[in-house]
Structures are given as C-alpha cells and as structure tokens.
Amino acid sequence: MGIFNNSLFKSVKNAFDKTKTSISEKLNVIFSNRNIEAEDLEEIENILLQSDFGIDFTENLVGQLKKKIKSGEQVDISSLKNTIQDVFISEYNSAFKETVAGITKPHFIVLLGINGSGKTTTIAKLANYYSKQDKRVIIGSCDTFRAAANEQLSIWASRTNVKIIEDFSKDPAAVAYETGKLALEGNFDVVLIDTAGRLHTNKNLLDELRKILNVIEKIGQSCSLDVFLVVDGNSGQNAKTQLVEFSKVVAITGLIITKLDGTAKGGSVLQLCLMNKVPVKFIGIGEHMEDFAVFDPKEYITSIFSD
Ligand SMILES: Nc1nc2c(ncn2[C@@H]2O[C@H](COP(=O)(O)OP(=O)(O)OP(=O)(O)O)[C@@H](O)[C@H]2O)c(=O)[nH]1
Ligand SMILES: [Mg+2]
C-alpha cells in the first residue's frame, strides 16, 4: 500500500520537507547551472553525510558517480538525483528480497525502544490503522512504570472498539499472558504489546523484556510475531547503536521510525534499514493518530529527491 494514496493518513510528503531542504535544495543551489565534475564529489559526499545517509550508501553512490564522470557521461543535477534514487532502491530491494512473511492470526506485535521514542503513541496509531481495516485489535499495556502516561491510550481505547488490557498490580509478563490468552479465546486479529522504555544497558529491564517475549512465544506458538524497535528519527547515529545493541538481546523484525516530521535527518531511515538489513515498517510523522504511514521505500526517496 502506498503512503500517498491512503486517505487514512496525512500525506508524508511534508514530513520530509526539512530533509529535502537540507539535501535536495542545497544540491540545487550548487549544481543548477552546471554539470557535476570529479572535484565536486567530496562536497556531495559531505551533504549526504550531514543528513545521515550513512557512509556505506554515500560511498557506493559516489563510486557510481565517479564511474559515470570517468566514462565521459554528463552528470547534471537531475541525473544526480536519479542516481541517488536508483542506488537506494536497488540497495533496498537487494537487502529485503525475502521479507514477505505469512501472517497467522492473531498477529502479535511487540514494540520496544528507549524512553520517549514514541512507543505508546505508535501503539495507538497501529490500533487505529488496523481497526480501520476492520481488524479486531487488543492492546496489552505492559508498561507498569507509566500508568499515568498510558491513561490517554486507555481513554481512547474505551471510546473505540479496541480492547485494552492493563493491570498495574501485575508484572508486565503477566499482562502479556492475559492479553495473549484473551486474544486467542476472543478470536482477535492483532495483538499490540506496549512495553516500558528501556536502555540496552539496563539488565533488569532487558530480562523483563525477554520474559514478556517468552510468554508471547509460548502462548502464541502458532501465531505470527513481529518485534518492532521504535526509534526517534532525530537520534541520528545513536539510532544505529540502539538497533545493534537491542538486536543482541532480541530478534528485531522491523523498525518504526517516529518524529520524522521534525527532523532534517530523514536520511537516517535509509541508513538504519540498509545497515542491519532490518526493514522499516512504519513511520511516525506527527503526534496525532493519523500522522502515521506504512513505509514505502520508493515514495520515501522520491519525496526527498523529486522536484
Ligand atoms: N512530532 C512527533 N511527536 C511524536 C511522534 N511520535 C510520538 N511523539 C511524541 O513523543 C513523545 C513521547 O511519546 P510516547 O509515545 O509517550 O513515547 P514512549 O516511547 O511510549 O515513552 P516511554 O513509555 O516513556 O518510553 C510524546 O510527546 C508524543 O506525542 C511523531 O511521530 N511525531
Ligand atoms: Mg510509553
């Protein structure tokens, strides 16, 4: 499903405005009236790195531009932007060839990530996304630290047909168990598990996370499970560390990158997904329920580099 043609969501084009300004328009200013020469490549490299496009991608791109220039091809601003888009799409497609996994009901989705990355907000967005598709959704609120912060979610859930399970007297794994059990008994389609924010360095909280996942794997043996790391799009290089470190503890099946509405570092999306071969599934582009989109690599790169 495309991100621009889905009426459920706000257009994401604007979300990448800052990134677009910081890269695409910078390139326009420099190269609008002349072709790109070999001595310009370092500057292009710097511009891409400043927007967090990452060293591997940038080097690959510059290598391809170098070849084109050497062979006598004229490279202007529009062929530069086309090459950037082609390199990204080809890297993305070769990294994620085999990601089409089957879904067995109920589908469990566990969100994890550091404090404040946007997990609870994203749980509400996902619940809204699936319930609008007439899926029966149940939420397990396995964050027993932030009862007050989750109140909003409960109020919202009580107004919709989304069921929410929370019990702040129980440990998070017990809430996950209760949610999973109800999901199976009640024939739900999607089970969303919110977890407390944690750093990869906090052993107790990582043990707790493993416990939650063990419970889910046991109770949902025959069900499909996704574990999504929720990353703030502003975290730049730190997002890489989060992905690498959390991956050592749990098998992360996808990324959700939030707060892309406020960052010029939209390039980090690309770097994160290509680096660890973990696909980006959804993006957050604002604080409201509809400020959310399924990630589509082609539309993402086009929204930054098309004029
Ligand atoms: N602009 C913007 N703000 C967002 C987005 N997603 C979440 N936020 C805001 O980020 C802040 C933290 O969001 P939460 O959903 O509470 O984050 P959390 O990961 O659940 O936080 P903890 O449970 O404390 O770890 C809130 O003020 C949200 O409104 C987004 O896509 N864009
Ligand atoms: Mg939360």
Coordinates of C-alpha atoms and ligand atoms in Angstrom, one line a residue:
M1 CA 0.0 0.0 0.0
G2 CA 1.3 3.4 -0.9
I3 CA 1.8 6.1 1.5
F4 CA 0.5 9.0 -0.6
N5 CA -2.7 7.4 -1.8
N6 CA -4.1 6.2 1.6
S7 CA -6.8 8.5 2.8
L8 CA -6.3 7.2 6.4
F9 CA -3.1 9.0 6.7
K10 CA -1.8 12.5 6.4
S11 CA 0.5 12.9 3.4
V12 CA 4.0 12.2 4.4
K13 CA 5.5 14.4 1.7
N14 CA 5.6 17.3 4.1
A15 CA 7.3 15.2 6.8
F16 CA 10.5 15.1 4.8
D17 CA 10.5 18.8 4.0
K18 CA 13.3 19.6 6.3
T19 CA 15.4 16.7 5.0
K20 CA 14.6 17.8 1.5
T21 CA 15.6 21.4 2.2
S22 CA 18.9 20.3 3.8
I23 CA 19.9 18.0 0.9
S24 CA 18.0 18.4 -2.3
E25 CA 17.8 22.1 -2.3
K26 CA 21.4 22.5 -1.2
L27 CA 22.3 20.4 -4.3
N28 CA 20.0 22.6 -6.5
V29 CA 21.8 25.7 -5.4
I30 CA 25.2 24.4 -6.2
F31 CA 24.6 22.5 -9.4
S32 CA 21.6 24.1 -11.0
N33 CA 23.7 25.8 -13.8
R34 CA 26.5 23.4 -14.3
N35 CA 27.4 19.7 -14.6
I36 CA 29.0 17.8 -11.8
E37 CA 32.7 17.2 -12.0
A38 CA 35.0 14.8 -10.2
E39 CA 36.2 17.5 -7.8
D40 CA 32.5 18.1 -6.7
L41 CA 32.1 14.6 -5.4
E42 CA 33.6 15.4 -2.0
E43 CA 31.1 18.1 -1.4
I44 CA 28.2 15.8 -2.4
E45 CA 29.5 13.3 0.0
N46 CA 29.5 15.8 2.8
I47 CA 26.0 17.0 2.1
L48 CA 24.7 13.4 2.2
L49 CA 26.6 12.5 5.4
Q50 CA 25.3 15.6 7.1
S51 CA 21.7 14.3 6.6
D52 CA 22.7 10.9 8.0
F53 CA 22.7 9.0 4.7
G54 CA 25.5 6.9 6.1
I55 CA 29.0 6.1 4.9
D56 CA 28.2 2.9 3.0
F57 CA 25.4 4.3 1.0
T58 CA 27.3 7.5 0.3
E59 CA 30.5 5.8 -0.8
N60 CA 28.5 3.5 -3.1
L61 CA 26.8 6.5 -4.7
V62 CA 30.0 8.5 -5.1
G63 CA 31.6 5.4 -6.7
Q64 CA 28.9 5.2 -9.3
L65 CA 29.0 8.9 -10.0
K66 CA 32.8 8.7 -10.4
K67 CA 32.4 5.9 -13.0
K68 CA 29.9 7.9 -14.9
I69 CA 32.1 11.0 -15.0
K70 CA 35.2 9.0 -15.9
S71 CA 33.3 7.4 -18.8
G72 CA 32.6 10.9 -20.2
E73 CA 28.9 10.9 -19.2
Q74 CA 27.5 14.3 -18.4
V75 CA 26.1 14.3 -14.9
D76 CA 23.8 17.1 -14.1
I77 CA 21.5 17.8 -11.1
S78 CA 18.7 15.7 -12.4
S79 CA 20.8 12.7 -13.2
L80 CA 22.5 13.1 -9.8
K81 CA 19.1 12.9 -8.1
N82 CA 18.0 10.0 -10.3
T83 CA 21.2 8.1 -9.5
I84 CA 20.6 8.6 -5.7
Q85 CA 17.1 7.2 -6.1
D86 CA 18.3 4.3 -8.2
V87 CA 21.1 3.3 -5.8
F88 CA 18.8 3.4 -2.8
I89 CA 16.0 1.4 -4.5
S90 CA 18.5 -1.2 -5.7
E91 CA 20.2 -1.5 -2.3
Y92 CA 16.8 -1.7 -0.5
N93 CA 15.4 -4.3 -2.8
S94 CA 18.5 -6.5 -2.6
A95 CA 18.5 -6.2 1.2
F96 CA 14.9 -7.1 1.6
K97 CA 14.2 -9.7 -1.0
E98 CA 12.8 -12.3 1.3
T99 CA 10.7 -10.3 3.8
V100 CA 7.2 -11.3 2.8
A101 CA 6.2 -13.4 5.8
G102 CA 2.9 -15.1 6.3
I103 CA 0.5 -13.8 9.0
T104 CA -1.1 -16.3 11.3
K105 CA -3.9 -14.9 13.4
P106 CA -3.7 -13.4 15.9
H107 CA -0.7 -11.5 14.8
F108 CA 1.4 -10.3 17.8
I109 CA 3.3 -7.0 17.5
V110 CA 5.6 -6.1 20.3
L111 CA 7.0 -2.5 20.4
L112 CA 10.3 -1.8 22.2
G113 CA 12.7 1.1 22.4
I114 CA 14.3 3.6 24.6
N115 CA 12.3 6.1 26.8
G116 CA 10.3 8.5 24.9
S117 CA 10.9 7.1 21.4
G118 CA 7.2 7.1 20.7
K119 CA 6.1 3.5 21.5
T120 CA 2.7 4.3 23.2
T121 CA 1.8 6.9 20.6
T122 CA 2.6 4.3 17.9
I123 CA 0.5 1.7 19.7
A124 CA -2.5 4.0 19.3
K125 CA -1.6 4.7 15.7
L126 CA -1.3 1.0 14.9
A127 CA -4.6 0.2 16.7
N128 CA -6.3 2.9 14.7
Y129 CA -4.6 1.6 11.5
Y130 CA -5.8 -2.0 12.0
S131 CA -9.2 -1.2 13.4
K132 CA -9.9 1.0 10.3
Q133 CA -9.3 -2.2 8.3
D134 CA -12.0 -3.9 10.4
K135 CA -9.4 -6.0 12.3
R136 CA -10.2 -6.9 15.9
V137 CA -7.5 -5.3 17.9
I138 CA -6.4 -5.9 21.5
I139 CA -3.7 -3.9 23.3
G140 CA -1.6 -5.2 26.2
S141 CA -0.3 -2.3 28.2
C142 CA 2.9 -4.0 29.6
D143 CA 4.4 -0.7 30.8
T144 CA 3.8 -0.8 34.5
F145 CA 6.0 2.2 35.2
R146 CA 4.0 4.9 33.5
A147 CA 0.4 4.3 34.5
A148 CA -0.5 8.0 34.1
A149 CA 1.1 8.3 30.7
N150 CA -0.9 5.5 29.4
E151 CA -4.2 6.9 30.6
Q152 CA -4.6 8.7 27.3
L153 CA -4.4 5.3 25.5
S154 CA -7.0 3.7 27.8
I155 CA -9.4 6.7 27.3
W156 CA -9.0 6.5 23.6
A157 CA -9.4 2.7 23.5
S158 CA -12.5 2.8 25.6
R159 CA -14.1 5.1 23.0
T160 CA -13.3 2.8 20.1
N161 CA -13.8 -0.9 19.6
V162 CA -10.2 -1.6 20.7
K163 CA -9.8 -3.6 23.8
I164 CA -7.0 -2.8 26.2
I165 CA -5.6 -4.9 29.0
E166 CA -3.8 -3.2 31.8
D167 CA -3.2 -4.1 35.4
F168 CA -0.6 -2.1 37.2
S169 CA -0.5 -4.5 40.1
K170 CA 0.8 -7.3 37.9
D171 CA 4.2 -7.7 36.3
P172 CA 4.4 -6.9 32.6
A173 CA 4.8 -10.6 31.6
A174 CA 1.6 -11.4 33.4
V175 CA -0.2 -8.7 31.5
A176 CA 1.2 -10.0 28.2
Y177 CA 0.0 -13.5 29.2
E178 CA -3.5 -12.3 30.0
T179 CA -3.6 -10.2 26.7
G180 CA -2.5 -13.2 24.6
K181 CA -4.9 -15.6 26.2
L182 CA -7.8 -13.2 25.6
A183 CA -6.7 -12.6 22.1
L184 CA -6.7 -16.4 21.3
E185 CA -10.0 -17.0 23.1
G186 CA -11.7 -13.9 21.6
N187 CA -10.6 -14.5 18.1
F188 CA -8.7 -11.2 17.8
D189 CA -6.7 -10.4 14.7
V190 CA -4.0 -8.2 16.0
V191 CA -2.4 -8.1 19.5
L192 CA -0.4 -4.9 20.2
I193 CA 2.0 -5.1 23.1
D194 CA 3.3 -1.8 24.5
T195 CA 6.4 -2.0 26.7
A196 CA 8.2 0.4 29.0
G197 CA 11.1 2.4 27.7
R198 CA 14.5 0.9 28.4
L199 CA 18.1 1.3 27.5
H200 CA 20.1 -1.6 26.1
T201 CA 22.4 -1.3 29.1
N202 CA 19.7 -2.0 31.7
K203 CA 20.0 -5.7 32.5
N204 CA 16.9 -5.9 34.7
L205 CA 14.7 -4.3 32.1
L206 CA 16.1 -6.4 29.4
D207 CA 15.4 -9.6 31.4
E208 CA 11.9 -8.3 31.8
L209 CA 11.6 -7.8 28.1
R210 CA 12.8 -11.3 27.4
K211 CA 10.2 -12.6 29.9
I212 CA 7.4 -10.8 28.0
L213 CA 8.6 -12.3 24.7
N214 CA 8.9 -15.8 26.2
V215 CA 5.4 -15.6 27.4
I216 CA 4.1 -14.5 24.0
E217 CA 6.2 -17.1 22.1
K218 CA 4.7 -19.8 24.3
I219 CA 1.1 -18.7 24.3
G220 CA 1.1 -17.6 20.6
Q221 CA 3.1 -20.6 19.4
S222 CA 1.0 -21.0 16.2
C223 CA 0.7 -17.2 15.7
S224 CA 3.0 -14.8 13.8
L225 CA 5.1 -12.4 15.9
D226 CA 6.7 -9.1 15.0
V227 CA 9.1 -7.3 17.3
F228 CA 9.5 -3.7 16.2
L229 CA 12.1 -1.4 17.5
V230 CA 10.7 2.2 17.8
V231 CA 13.4 4.8 17.0
D232 CA 13.2 8.5 17.2
G233 CA 14.1 9.9 13.8
N234 CA 16.1 12.6 15.4
S235 CA 18.5 10.3 17.1
G236 CA 20.9 10.2 14.2
Q237 CA 23.9 8.0 14.8
N238 CA 22.6 6.9 18.2
A239 CA 19.8 5.0 16.4
K240 CA 22.4 2.7 14.9
T241 CA 23.7 1.9 18.3
Q242 CA 20.2 1.2 19.6
L243 CA 19.5 -1.2 16.7
V244 CA 22.8 -3.0 17.1
E245 CA 22.6 -3.4 20.9
F246 CA 18.9 -4.4 21.1
S247 CA 19.4 -6.9 18.3
K248 CA 21.9 -8.7 20.5
V249 CA 19.1 -9.3 23.0
V250 CA 16.0 -9.9 20.9
A251 CA 15.3 -10.7 17.3
I252 CA 14.0 -7.5 15.8
T253 CA 11.9 -8.0 12.8
G254 CA 11.3 -4.4 11.8
L255 CA 11.7 -0.7 12.6
I256 CA 9.3 2.1 13.3
I257 CA 10.9 5.5 12.9
T258 CA 9.0 8.3 14.6
K259 CA 9.1 12.1 14.7
L260 CA 10.2 12.3 11.1
D261 CA 8.1 15.5 10.9
G262 CA 10.6 17.4 13.0
T263 CA 13.9 16.3 11.6
A264 CA 16.3 17.2 8.8
K265 CA 17.9 13.8 9.3
G266 CA 15.5 11.8 7.3
G267 CA 18.5 10.1 5.7
S268 CA 18.8 8.1 8.9
V269 CA 15.8 6.0 7.7
L270 CA 17.9 4.8 4.8
Q271 CA 21.0 4.2 6.8
L272 CA 19.2 2.2 9.5
C273 CA 17.3 -0.1 7.2
L274 CA 20.2 -0.8 4.9
M275 CA 22.8 -1.2 7.6
N276 CA 21.4 -4.1 9.6
K277 CA 19.1 -5.5 7.0
V278 CA 16.1 -4.7 9.2
P279 CA 13.2 -3.2 7.2
V280 CA 11.4 -0.1 8.2
K281 CA 7.7 -1.0 8.5
F282 CA 6.0 2.3 9.6
I283 CA 6.9 5.9 10.1
G284 CA 5.6 8.4 12.5
I285 CA 5.1 11.9 11.2
G286 CA 3.3 13.8 14.0
E287 CA 1.6 13.5 17.3
H288 CA -1.9 12.6 16.0
M289 CA -3.4 9.3 15.3
E290 CA -3.4 9.9 11.5
D291 CA 0.2 11.1 11.4
F292 CA 1.5 7.7 10.5
A293 CA 2.3 5.8 7.3
V294 CA 3.3 2.4 6.1
F295 CA 6.9 2.8 4.9
D296 CA 7.3 2.6 1.2
P297 CA 11.0 2.9 0.0
K298 CA 10.3 4.3 -3.4
E299 CA 7.9 7.0 -2.1
Y300 CA 10.3 7.9 0.7
I301 CA 13.3 8.5 -1.6
T302 CA 11.1 10.3 -4.2
S303 CA 9.7 12.6 -1.6
I304 CA 13.2 13.8 -0.7
F305 CA 14.7 14.0 -4.2
S306 CA 11.9 14.8 -6.6
D307 CA 11.4 18.4 -7.5
Ligands
LIG1 N1 6.2 15.2 16.4 C1 6.0 13.9 16.8 N2 5.9 13.6 18.0 C2 5.8 12.3 18.4 C3 5.7 11.3 17.4 N3 5.5 10.1 18.0 C4 5.5 10.4 19.3 N4 5.6 11.7 19.6 C5 5.7 12.4 20.8 O1 6.8 11.9 21.6 C6 6.5 11.9 23.0 C7 6.8 10.6 23.6 O2 5.9 9.7 23.1 P1 5.4 8.3 23.8 O3 4.6 7.6 22.8 O4 4.9 8.6 25.1 O5 6.8 7.6 23.9 P2 7.1 6.2 24.6 O6 8.2 5.6 23.8 O7 5.9 5.5 24.9 O8 7.7 6.7 26.0 P3 8.1 5.9 27.3 O9 6.9 5.0 27.5 O10 8.3 6.9 28.4 O11 9.3 5.1 27.0 C8 5.1 12.4 23.1 O12 5.1 13.8 23.4 C9 4.5 12.1 21.7 O13 3.4 13.0 21.4 C10 5.8 11.6 16.0 O14 5.8 10.8 15.0 N5 6.0 13.0 15.7
MG2 MG 5.1 4.6 26.6

